[in-house]
Structures are given as C-alpha cells and as structure tokens.
Amino acid sequence: AQTEIRASGAGSGTFDATQFNAEQTRIGATVEAVQTYDFAGYTLQGTGFGQFGKAPAYMMSIWANNSGQGGVTKNTDVAAGMYDANIQAMLNQAAADHAAGYKIPVFRIGWEISANANWFTWQPDGLGGPASGTGNNAANYVAAFRHIAAMVRTTCPWALIDFCADWSFMADANFYPGDDVVDII
C-alpha cells in the first residue's frame, strides 16, 4: 500500500519539513518518493528534499514561468519559445539534481488539461479563470506541450513525459499531444 503525505506551504512551493516529519512519524512511513512542482526553478537540493537522501522525486510538474501561480501565459508564446530560458533553467536544475543522485523519472507538462477546465493559464480561453483573454485552445496547447517535450527530451533524456488530462470533465481528445511525446497518461 502507498500513503501520500502532503507537506507544502499551501501551494507556495515551500516545503514544510516540520509538518512532513510529524506526519511521517505518526503513520510510521518511510519516504520512497517525493513529488515536486517546478514553476520557477525550485531545486530538489534546495527545498528541504535533501533530508530524504536520494529519495526519488517521482514527478516534476513544469510549464512556463509561474504560469500556474498567478502569471498569465499564452500557449502561442510558449510554443514560439518566449519562455525557453525559464523552462531551460528548470530542466537544467533537474539535470543537475539528477546528476547529484536525485531521481526525477517523470515530467508532467501542462497538467489537468480539459476542454472544460479553467484553473490554470494553459487551459482554454472562454471559460473564465486565469486563461481568460489568452486565446488558448486545443491546437496551441498541443503546440506548447510538444515544444516543452522536445526540450525535456534533449536535456533530461532519462525522463518519461506525462500527459495529465482532467478526466472528470471528459477531456477533449484534441488536447492530446501525440504518442511520440507522451510516455504516460
């Protein structure tokens, strides 16, 4: 059986080691994997994850420059390379962490996509929420996803790429970026 312990700073990206350790002690858990979100170049070595030794970060979620936490990002800009420096910095840090012995086997790009989702800026325009006014649609989501996937394949060739659809809303198949850039759904 697997047990999940959440120990974040309410979405701030700050790891709460005290909270985590208390919960781990309470349930008698041994850390086998850690999930991290990487919006702005957070490093596994610098966020408190180092206390676990080389426990793997089993998934690193990425997009462009804080677009999941308040910034507005158009998918056409991501696909055109406007955020390449930010994305590359995230990937370079992931590669450095990997070289230091931290495992990052899965990258989740543009997660929880759906024709009906409206809580991240890469999701479709016209539904309210942070994507309002971006012009985002299935075609430019796919182009942006594929652009980032190519960067992942180049910098972190050991990693698998995850396509994360919000199936509770029956994701539109037009958002699927293709088998050649998706390893896990």
Short mmCIF file of C-alpha atoms in Angstrom, two decimals, residues 1-110:
data_model
loop_
_atom_site.label_atom_id
_atom_site.label_comp_id
_atom_site.label_asym_id
_atom_site.label_seq_id
_atom_site.Cartn_x
_atom_site.Cartn_y
_atom_site.Cartn_z
CA ALA A 1 0.00 0.00 0.00
CA GLN A 2 1.09 3.53 -0.70
CA THR A 3 0.47 6.50 1.55
CA GLU A 4 0.61 10.10 0.43
CA ILE A 5 1.78 12.84 2.76
CA ARG A 6 1.21 16.39 1.67
CA ALA A 7 3.67 18.87 3.11
CA SER A 8 3.58 22.07 1.13
CA GLY A 9 3.28 25.68 2.09
CA ALA A 10 -0.29 26.00 0.82
CA GLY A 11 0.81 25.99 -2.81
CA SER A 12 3.70 28.36 -2.20
CA GLY A 13 6.34 25.88 -3.31
CA THR A 14 7.88 25.93 0.17
CA PHE A 15 8.49 22.53 1.68
CA ASP A 16 7.29 22.24 5.28
CA ALA A 17 9.73 19.75 6.79
CA THR A 18 8.24 20.02 10.29
CA GLN A 19 4.76 19.15 9.06
CA PHE A 20 6.10 16.32 6.94
CA ASN A 21 8.22 14.80 9.70
CA ALA A 22 5.33 14.90 12.17
CA GLU A 23 3.03 13.12 9.72
CA GLN A 24 5.71 10.60 8.76
CA THR A 25 6.24 9.74 12.44
CA ARG A 26 2.52 9.50 13.08
CA ILE A 27 1.96 6.89 10.37
CA GLY A 28 5.36 5.19 10.57
CA ALA A 29 6.14 5.93 6.92
CA THR A 30 9.37 5.59 5.02
CA VAL A 31 9.86 8.07 2.20
CA GLU A 32 10.14 6.33 -1.14
CA ALA A 33 9.17 9.14 -3.49
CA VAL A 34 8.61 12.87 -3.40
CA GLN A 35 6.58 14.89 -5.87
CA THR A 36 7.61 18.43 -6.61
CA TYR A 37 6.18 21.26 -8.69
CA ASP A 38 8.68 23.37 -10.55
CA PHE A 39 7.24 26.72 -11.56
CA ALA A 40 10.33 28.85 -11.16
CA GLY A 41 13.41 26.70 -10.92
CA TYR A 42 12.93 25.19 -7.48
CA THR A 43 15.64 22.65 -6.84
CA LEU A 44 15.27 19.35 -5.03
CA GLN A 45 18.55 20.10 -3.29
CA GLY A 46 17.37 23.49 -2.05
CA THR A 47 13.80 22.93 -0.90
CA GLY A 48 14.30 20.57 2.03
CA PHE A 49 14.04 17.39 -0.04
CA GLY A 50 17.70 16.73 0.68
CA GLN A 51 16.77 15.37 4.10
CA PHE A 52 15.45 12.26 2.36
CA GLY A 53 18.84 11.40 0.94
CA LYS A 54 18.28 10.38 -2.65
CA ALA A 55 14.58 9.51 -2.39
CA PRO A 56 13.20 9.97 -5.88
CA ALA A 57 11.04 12.86 -6.90
CA TYR A 58 8.71 10.74 -8.94
CA MET A 59 7.12 13.62 -10.82
CA MET A 60 8.15 17.17 -11.59
CA SER A 61 5.41 19.39 -12.95
CA ILE A 62 6.55 22.12 -15.32
CA TRP A 63 5.22 24.90 -17.50
CA ALA A 64 6.42 28.41 -18.23
CA ASN A 65 7.47 30.97 -15.61
CA ASN A 66 4.94 30.79 -12.79
CA SER A 67 2.04 30.34 -15.18
CA GLY A 68 0.40 28.05 -12.66
CA GLN A 69 0.61 30.53 -9.83
CA GLY A 70 -0.86 33.82 -10.98
CA GLY A 71 1.11 34.78 -14.08
CA VAL A 72 -0.73 34.82 -17.40
CA THR A 73 0.84 32.83 -20.21
CA LYS A 74 -0.42 32.33 -23.75
CA ASN A 75 0.24 28.90 -25.18
CA THR A 76 1.21 30.50 -28.50
CA ASP A 77 4.02 32.33 -26.67
CA VAL A 78 5.23 29.09 -25.07
CA ALA A 79 5.23 27.31 -28.43
CA ALA A 80 7.09 30.23 -30.03
CA GLY A 81 9.89 29.94 -27.47
CA MET A 82 9.18 33.07 -25.44
CA TYR A 83 9.67 31.18 -22.17
CA ASP A 84 12.50 28.91 -23.28
CA ALA A 85 15.01 30.49 -20.89
CA ASN A 86 12.73 29.85 -17.91
CA ILE A 87 11.88 26.30 -18.98
CA GLN A 88 15.52 25.52 -19.74
CA ALA A 89 16.55 26.78 -16.29
CA MET A 90 14.06 24.35 -14.73
CA LEU A 91 15.35 21.49 -16.85
CA ASN A 92 18.99 22.37 -16.20
CA GLN A 93 18.30 22.30 -12.46
CA ALA A 94 16.50 18.97 -12.82
CA ALA A 95 19.51 17.60 -14.73
CA ALA A 96 21.86 18.87 -12.02
CA ASP A 97 19.69 17.27 -9.32
CA HIS A 98 19.62 14.04 -11.34
CA ALA A 99 23.41 14.10 -11.68
CA ALA A 100 23.63 14.56 -7.89
CA GLY A 101 21.68 11.34 -7.45
CA TYR A 102 18.12 12.59 -7.13
CA LYS A 103 15.71 10.69 -9.34
CA ILE A 104 13.23 12.61 -11.49
CA PRO A 105 11.73 9.91 -13.68
CA VAL A 106 8.57 11.73 -14.79
CA PHE A 107 7.86 15.24 -16.07
CA ARG A 108 4.20 16.32 -16.08
CA ILE A 109 3.68 19.07 -18.65
CA GLY A 110 0.63 21.36 -18.67
#
